[in-house]
Coordinates of C-alpha atoms and ligand atoms in Angstrom, one line a residue:
X1 CA 0.0 0.0 0.0
X2 CA 1.2 3.5 -0.8
X3 CA 2.0 6.0 1.9
X4 CA -1.0 8.2 1.2
X5 CA -3.4 5.7 -0.2
X6 CA -7.1 6.7 0.5
X7 CA -6.0 10.2 1.7
X8 CA -7.5 13.4 0.3
X9 CA -5.0 16.2 0.4
X10 CA -6.0 19.7 -0.4
X11 CA -3.0 21.6 -1.9
X12 CA -3.1 25.4 -1.6
X13 CA -0.9 27.2 -4.1
X14 CA -0.1 31.0 -3.6
X15 CA 1.5 33.4 -5.7
X16 CA 5.3 33.2 -5.4
X17 CA 8.0 32.2 -7.8
X18 CA 8.1 28.9 -6.0
X19 CA 4.6 28.2 -7.3
X20 CA 6.2 26.1 -10.1
X21 CA 7.5 23.7 -7.6
X22 CA 4.0 23.0 -6.4
X23 CA 3.4 21.1 -9.6
X24 CA 6.0 18.6 -8.6
X25 CA 4.5 18.5 -5.1
X26 CA 1.1 17.6 -6.6
X27 CA 2.6 15.0 -8.8
X28 CA 4.5 13.3 -5.9
X29 CA 1.5 13.4 -3.6
X30 CA -0.5 11.7 -6.3
X31 CA 2.2 9.1 -6.9
X32 CA 2.2 8.5 -3.1
X33 CA -1.5 7.4 -3.5
X34 CA -3.3 10.6 -2.5
X35 CA -6.4 12.2 -4.1
X36 CA -5.1 15.8 -4.7
X37 CA -7.5 18.8 -4.9
X38 CA -5.9 22.1 -5.8
X39 CA -6.8 25.6 -4.8
X40 CA -4.8 28.4 -6.5
X41 CA -4.9 32.1 -5.5
X42 CA -5.4 34.5 -8.3
X43 CA -1.6 35.5 -8.0
X44 CA -0.6 31.9 -8.3
X45 CA -2.2 31.6 -11.7
X46 CA 0.2 34.3 -12.9
X47 CA 3.0 31.8 -12.3
X48 CA 1.5 28.4 -13.2
X49 CA -1.7 27.6 -15.1
X50 CA -4.8 25.9 -13.8
X51 CA -4.6 23.5 -16.5
X52 CA -1.3 22.1 -15.3
X53 CA -2.6 21.2 -11.9
X54 CA -5.8 19.8 -13.6
X55 CA -3.7 17.4 -15.8
X56 CA -1.5 16.3 -13.0
X57 CA -4.1 15.8 -10.4
X58 CA -7.0 14.6 -12.6
X59 CA -9.3 16.9 -10.5
X60 CA -11.0 20.3 -11.1
X61 CA -8.9 23.2 -9.9
X62 CA -10.4 26.0 -7.9
X63 CA -9.2 29.5 -8.4
X64 CA -12.0 31.8 -7.2
X65 CA -15.1 31.9 -5.0
X66 CA -17.1 32.7 -8.2
X67 CA -16.1 29.9 -10.5
X68 CA -18.7 27.8 -12.1
X69 CA -19.6 25.1 -9.5
X70 CA -18.2 21.8 -10.4
X71 CA -18.5 18.8 -8.1
X72 CA -19.5 20.4 -4.8
X73 CA -22.6 22.0 -3.3
X74 CA -21.0 24.9 -1.4
X75 CA -17.5 24.5 -2.9
X76 CA -15.3 25.9 -0.1
X77 CA -17.2 24.1 2.7
X78 CA -17.2 20.9 0.7
X79 CA -13.5 21.1 0.1
X80 CA -12.8 22.0 3.7
X81 CA -14.8 19.0 4.9
X82 CA -13.4 16.6 2.4
X83 CA -9.7 17.2 3.2
X84 CA -7.7 14.8 5.4
X85 CA -4.9 17.3 5.3
X86 CA -4.4 20.8 3.9
X87 CA -1.0 21.7 2.6
X88 CA -0.1 25.2 1.5
X89 CA 3.1 25.3 -0.5
X90 CA 4.4 27.8 -1.3
X91 CA 2.8 30.0 1.4
X92 CA 3.5 33.7 0.7
X93 CA 3.9 36.3 3.5
X94 CA 0.5 37.7 2.3
X95 CA -1.1 34.3 2.9
X96 CA 0.5 33.8 6.3
X97 CA -0.8 37.3 7.3
X98 CA -4.3 36.7 6.1
X99 CA -4.4 33.2 7.8
X100 CA -3.2 34.6 11.0
X101 CA -5.7 37.4 11.0
X102 CA -8.6 34.9 10.2
X103 CA -9.3 36.7 6.9
X104 CA -11.5 34.9 4.3
X105 CA -11.4 36.9 1.2
X106 CA -10.7 34.3 -1.5
X107 CA -11.3 30.6 -2.1
X108 CA -8.1 29.4 -0.4
X109 CA -8.5 31.5 2.8
X110 CA -12.1 30.8 3.1
X111 CA -11.6 27.1 2.9
X112 CA -8.7 27.4 5.4
X113 CA -11.0 29.1 7.9
X114 CA -13.7 26.4 7.4
X115 CA -11.6 23.3 7.7
X116 CA -10.9 21.2 10.7
X117 CA -8.3 19.2 9.0
X118 CA -4.6 19.5 10.1
X119 CA -2.9 22.2 8.2
X120 CA 0.8 22.2 7.0
X121 CA 2.3 25.4 5.5
X122 CA 5.6 25.8 3.7
X123 CA 6.5 29.5 3.6
X124 CA 8.6 30.8 0.8
X125 CA 9.6 34.4 0.1
X126 CA 12.5 36.9 0.1
X127 CA 14.7 36.7 3.2
X128 CA 13.9 40.2 4.5
X129 CA 10.2 39.5 4.2
X130 CA 10.6 36.1 6.0
X131 CA 12.7 37.7 8.7
X132 CA 10.4 40.7 9.2
X133 CA 9.0 40.6 12.8
X134 CA 5.5 40.9 11.3
X135 CA 6.0 37.7 9.4
X136 CA 7.6 35.9 12.2
X137 CA 4.7 37.1 14.6
X138 CA 2.3 35.6 12.0
X139 CA 4.1 32.3 11.9
X140 CA 4.2 32.2 15.7
X141 CA 0.4 32.9 15.8
X142 CA -0.3 30.1 13.3
X143 CA 2.0 27.6 15.1
X144 CA 0.3 28.4 18.4
X145 CA -2.9 27.5 16.7
X146 CA -1.6 24.2 15.7
X147 CA -0.6 24.9 12.1
X148 CA 2.6 22.9 11.2
X149 CA 5.2 24.9 9.5
X150 CA 7.9 23.5 7.2
X151 CA 10.8 25.9 7.8
X152 CA 12.1 27.4 4.4
X153 CA 15.5 26.4 3.3
X154 CA 18.5 28.8 3.0
X155 CA 20.3 29.5 -0.3
X156 CA 20.1 31.5 -3.4
X157 CA 16.7 33.1 -4.0
X158 CA 15.0 34.0 -7.2
X159 CA 15.3 37.7 -6.2
X160 CA 19.1 37.4 -6.3
X161 CA 19.5 37.5 -2.4
X162 CA 21.1 34.7 -0.4
X163 CA 19.5 33.6 2.7
X164 CA 16.5 31.9 4.3
X165 CA 13.2 31.8 2.4
X166 CA 13.5 29.1 -0.3
X167 CA 10.8 26.6 -0.6
X168 CA 12.4 23.2 0.5
X169 CA 12.5 20.6 -2.2
X170 CA 9.2 19.0 -3.2
X171 CA 10.4 15.6 -2.3
X172 CA 11.2 16.9 1.3
X173 CA 7.8 18.5 1.6
X174 CA 6.0 15.3 0.5
X175 CA 8.3 13.2 2.9
X176 CA 7.0 15.6 5.7
X177 CA 3.4 14.9 4.7
X178 CA 3.8 11.2 4.5
X179 CA 5.6 11.1 7.9
X180 CA 2.7 13.0 9.4
X181 CA 0.1 11.0 7.8
X182 CA 2.0 7.8 8.5
X183 CA 1.8 8.3 12.2
X184 CA -2.0 8.0 11.7
X185 CA -2.2 4.2 12.4
X186 CA 0.7 3.8 14.8
X187 CA -1.7 3.3 17.7
X188 CA -4.2 1.1 15.9
X189 CA -5.3 -1.7 18.3
X190 CA -4.2 0.2 21.4
X191 CA -6.8 1.2 24.0
X192 CA -6.1 4.5 25.9
X193 CA -8.2 6.2 28.7
X194 CA -8.0 9.9 28.8
X195 CA -9.6 12.0 31.5
X196 CA -10.5 15.7 30.8
X197 CA -12.0 18.7 32.7
X198 CA -12.6 19.2 36.3
X199 CA -14.9 17.3 38.6
X200 CA -17.5 19.0 40.6
X201 CA -18.5 18.1 44.1
X202 CA -22.0 19.1 45.2
X203 CA -22.9 20.9 48.4
X204 CA -26.6 21.0 47.9
X205 CA -28.9 20.7 45.0
X206 CA -27.8 24.1 43.6
X207 CA -24.2 24.6 44.6
X208 CA -21.0 22.7 44.1
X209 CA -17.2 23.0 44.6
X210 CA -15.3 23.1 41.3
X211 CA -12.3 24.4 39.4
X212 CA -11.3 26.3 36.2
X213 CA -10.6 23.3 34.0
X214 CA -12.5 23.3 30.7
X215 CA -11.4 20.0 29.2
X216 CA -9.5 21.6 26.3
X217 CA -6.3 19.9 27.2
X218 CA -7.8 16.4 27.6
X219 CA -10.0 16.6 24.5
X220 CA -6.9 17.6 22.5
X221 CA -5.0 14.6 23.8
X222 CA -8.1 12.4 22.9
X223 CA -8.1 13.8 19.4
X224 CA -4.4 13.3 19.0
X225 CA -4.7 9.6 20.1
X226 CA -7.6 9.0 17.9
X227 CA -5.9 10.5 14.8
X228 CA -3.3 7.7 15.2
X229 CA -5.8 5.0 15.3
X230 CA -6.1 4.4 19.1
X231 CA -9.4 3.3 20.6
X232 CA -9.9 6.1 23.1
X233 CA -12.3 6.2 26.2
X234 CA -12.6 9.9 27.1
X235 CA -13.8 10.3 30.6
X236 CA -14.8 14.0 30.8
X237 CA -16.0 16.2 33.7
X238 CA -18.6 19.0 33.1
X239 CA -17.5 21.0 30.1
X240 CA -19.0 23.1 27.4
X241 CA -17.1 21.1 24.8
X242 CA -19.1 18.7 22.6
X243 CA -18.3 15.0 22.2
X244 CA -15.4 14.6 19.7
X245 CA -16.7 13.4 16.3
X246 CA -14.0 10.7 15.8
X247 CA -15.7 7.2 15.7
X248 CA -12.8 5.7 17.8
X249 CA -13.4 8.2 20.8
X250 CA -16.1 6.9 23.3
X251 CA -16.9 9.9 25.6
X252 CA -18.3 9.1 29.1
X253 CA -19.6 12.1 30.9
X254 CA -19.1 12.2 34.7
X255 CA -19.4 14.9 37.4
X256 CA -17.7 13.9 40.8
X257 CA -14.3 12.4 41.4
X258 CA -16.0 9.2 42.6
X259 CA -17.8 8.9 39.3
X260 CA -14.6 9.6 37.4
X261 CA -12.9 6.8 39.4
X262 CA -15.5 4.3 38.6
X263 CA -15.5 5.2 34.9
X264 CA -11.7 4.9 34.7
X265 CA -11.3 1.8 36.8
X266 CA -14.1 -0.1 34.8
X267 CA -11.8 0.2 31.7
X268 CA -8.5 0.0 33.2
X269 CA -7.6 -3.7 33.1
X270 CA -7.9 -3.9 29.4
X271 CA -6.2 -0.6 28.8
X272 CA -2.7 0.0 27.4
X273 CA -2.3 3.4 28.9
X274 CA -4.0 6.2 30.8
X275 CA -3.5 10.0 30.3
X276 CA -5.0 11.9 33.4
X277 CA -5.3 15.5 32.4
X278 CA -8.4 16.0 34.5
X279 CA -8.3 18.4 37.4
X280 CA -9.8 16.0 40.0
X281 CA -11.1 17.6 43.2
X282 CA -9.0 16.3 46.2
X283 CA -11.8 17.1 48.7
X284 CA -15.6 16.9 48.7
X285 CA -18.2 18.2 51.3
X286 CA -18.7 15.5 53.9
X287 CA -22.4 15.8 53.5
X288 CA -24.6 16.9 50.6
X289 CA -27.6 18.9 51.9
X290 CA -30.8 17.5 50.5
X291 CA -32.3 21.0 50.1
X292 CA -30.7 24.4 49.3
X293 CA -28.7 25.6 52.2
X294 CA -30.4 28.8 53.5
X295 CA -28.3 31.7 54.3
X296 CA -28.2 32.9 57.9
X297 CA -26.3 35.7 59.7
X298 CA -23.8 33.1 60.9
X299 CA -20.6 32.0 59.2
X300 CA -20.9 28.7 57.2
X301 CA -18.2 26.2 57.9
X302 CA -17.8 23.5 55.4
X303 CA -16.4 20.1 56.4
X304 CA -14.5 18.5 53.6
X305 CA -13.3 14.9 53.4
X306 CA -10.7 13.4 51.0
X307 CA -11.6 12.1 47.6
X308 CA -10.0 9.0 46.2
X309 CA -6.7 9.8 44.4
X310 CA -7.5 8.0 41.1
X311 CA -4.1 8.3 39.7
X312 CA -2.4 6.8 42.8
X313 CA -4.8 3.9 42.8
X314 CA -4.0 3.2 39.1
X315 CA -0.3 3.3 39.9
X316 CA -0.8 0.7 42.7
X317 CA -2.7 -1.6 40.3
X318 CA -0.4 -1.0 37.3
X319 CA 0.4 -4.0 35.1
X320 CA 1.1 -3.3 31.3
X321 CA -0.4 0.2 31.4
X322 CA 1.7 3.3 30.6
X323 CA 0.6 6.0 33.1
X324 CA 0.9 9.7 32.3
X325 CA -0.2 12.3 34.9
X326 CA -0.5 16.0 34.7
X327 CA 0.8 18.3 37.5
X328 CA -1.0 21.7 38.0
X329 CA 1.3 23.8 40.1
X330 CA 1.7 27.5 41.0
X331 CA 5.2 27.3 42.5
X332 CA 8.2 24.9 42.9
X333 CA 6.9 23.2 39.7
X334 CA 9.7 20.8 39.1
X335 CA 10.0 19.6 42.8
X336 CA 6.2 19.0 43.2
X337 CA 5.7 17.3 39.8
X338 CA 8.7 15.0 40.4
X339 CA 7.2 14.0 43.8
X340 CA 3.8 13.2 42.1
X341 CA 5.7 11.2 39.4
X342 CA 7.3 8.9 42.0
X343 CA 4.4 8.8 44.4
X344 CA 1.8 7.9 41.8
X345 CA 4.1 5.4 40.1
X346 CA 3.9 7.2 36.6
X347 CA 5.9 6.7 33.5
X348 CA 6.0 10.5 32.9
X349 CA 4.2 13.7 34.2
X350 CA 3.4 16.8 32.3
X351 CA 3.8 19.7 34.5
X352 CA 2.2 23.2 33.9
X353 CA 2.3 26.3 35.9
X354 CA -1.4 27.2 36.1
X355 CA -0.6 30.7 37.6
X356 CA 0.4 31.8 34.1
X357 CA -2.3 33.8 32.2
X358 CA -1.6 32.5 28.8
X359 CA -1.1 28.8 29.6
X360 CA -2.8 26.1 31.7
X361 CA -6.5 26.5 32.7
X362 CA -9.1 27.5 30.1
X363 CA -6.9 28.9 27.3
X364 CA -6.0 27.3 24.0
X365 CA -2.3 27.1 24.7
X366 CA 0.0 25.5 27.2
X367 CA 3.7 25.6 28.3
X368 CA 5.0 22.5 30.0
X369 CA 7.9 20.4 31.3
X370 CA 7.9 16.7 31.0
X371 CA 9.6 14.6 33.8
X372 CA 10.3 10.9 33.1
X373 CA 10.8 8.2 35.7
X374 CA 14.4 7.7 34.5
X375 CA 15.3 11.2 35.5
X376 CA 15.1 12.9 32.2
X377 CA 13.2 16.1 31.7
X378 CA 12.1 18.1 28.6
X379 CA 10.9 21.8 28.3
X380 CA 8.4 22.9 25.9
X381 CA 7.6 26.6 25.0
X382 CA 4.0 28.0 24.6
X383 CA 2.2 26.1 21.9
X384 CA -1.4 25.1 21.1
X385 CA -2.8 22.3 23.3
X386 CA -3.4 20.2 20.1
X387 CA 0.3 20.6 19.3
X388 CA 1.3 19.7 22.7
X389 CA -1.1 16.7 22.7
X390 CA 0.9 15.3 19.7
X391 CA 4.1 15.6 21.6
X392 CA 2.6 13.8 24.7
X393 CA 1.2 11.1 22.4
X394 CA 4.7 10.7 20.6
X395 CA 6.2 10.0 24.1
X396 CA 3.5 7.5 25.0
X397 CA 3.9 5.8 21.6
X398 CA 7.6 5.4 22.3
X399 CA 7.0 4.0 25.7
X400 CA 4.3 1.5 24.4
X401 CA 6.8 0.1 21.8
Ligands
LIG501 O1 -8.9 21.7 31.0 P1 -8.1 22.9 30.6 O2 -8.8 24.1 30.8 O3 -7.6 22.7 29.3 O4 -6.9 22.9 31.6 C1 -5.9 22.0 31.6 C2 -5.3 21.6 33.0 C3 -4.7 22.8 33.5 C4 -6.5 21.1 33.9 C5 -4.3 20.5 32.8 O5 -3.2 20.9 32.0 C6 -3.8 20.0 34.2 O6 -2.9 20.5 34.7 N1 -4.4 18.9 34.7 C7 -4.1 18.3 36.0 C8 -4.8 19.0 37.0 C9 -4.6 18.4 38.4 O7 -5.6 18.0 39.1 O8 -3.3 18.4 38.8 P2 -2.8 17.8 40.2 O9 -1.4 18.3 40.3 O10 -3.7 18.3 41.3 O11 -2.9 16.2 40.2 C10 -1.9 15.4 39.7 C11 -2.4 14.2 38.8 O12 -3.2 13.4 39.7 C12 -3.3 14.7 37.7 O13 -3.1 13.9 36.7 C13 -4.7 14.4 38.3 O14 -5.6 14.1 37.1 C14 -4.5 13.3 39.2 N2 -5.4 13.2 40.4 C15 -5.4 14.3 41.2 C16 -6.3 14.3 42.3 C17 -7.1 13.2 42.5 N3 -7.9 13.1 43.5 N4 -7.0 12.1 41.7 C18 -6.3 12.1 40.6 O15 -6.2 11.2 39.9

């Protein structure tokens, strides 16, 4: 079977001199087994003809929102939904700026905004344009949102300058795509439990103790696992997030720590691994008032009792399972995370400083350190939770081997 058999790749071509290399990219993608659909910007058509891509791909080529409709109902939405992956090569400075700003003023940017498929961009431009802080900021923004960037090569540019900005060789770009898509089935046959969100502990019929977790981190991990073929049980505390669409994610909704424990333990024996990103309440009110607690002039004292430590219990019962914990800290991050790693018998722990405004609870990004049981540690800068999820799943995959 070819590396990209059965995959539908949407190739976006923008208007730079490197657009001619996109023809070879389309050809190589097709030879690797992919069905290739091309969207060209208006500027790209000044460098290469639509006909060339149509002949190479055997598919209609889109160049405008106002083209005569061919195969699709609402063309940009259909293309956005159909793609398993969007590759933009070359991506000009203008395209990067528009994508970073969320603009949708042509077929390519509109489709880009509408797609949920993973996106890879290969920027190519003059060195000064590439190094301009505006372009670098746009690239950083796109990376934070999970766009994968293939860094341009250095060398002689069409404008006569020497430096970084050249589109990498088509073979290297297609290798990158194959490597990314090749990961897709690495976890087929593996069963992984993921926990997400916070637990809530009722006080009375209207009030509860809770925390700021939204489930974004855990849902991202579940999606990363599912995209590699794992069978995922996602045990989620209350969150506004909808059940993920993937057929291989089974979502179980719970509220309290004790419900989460039940749901995790019932799947644990047959699981290959557990990733606990949930913010589980350590304490719960000793009693739950049957009726709403009435306010009075006195102080209200709550008596709290310990909740089960789910991850500690999993660590005690551990057989074949790889155990991954999270540590939410506000100080002494390394020390506290390493203590949890040892105490809970984990394979590695993902530590995040939840006092940061731009990372941790509720936001789309995170900045973490990983601590492994053999003493190694790795630092990761701010990135999207989806990107981080892929890194965590890479580590899990290595340990499962
Ligand atoms: O959901 P988001 O808004 O995206 O936010 C993500 C996050 C900040 C919640 C996430 O990145 C995170 O840090 N999750 C762990 C939160 C936490 O409870 O950490 P902890 O240090 O208190 O617990 C350590 C580990 O033990 C965690 O894996 C936790 O799931 C587990 N635990 C904790 C208490 C308990 N009673 N049982 C547990 O299993």
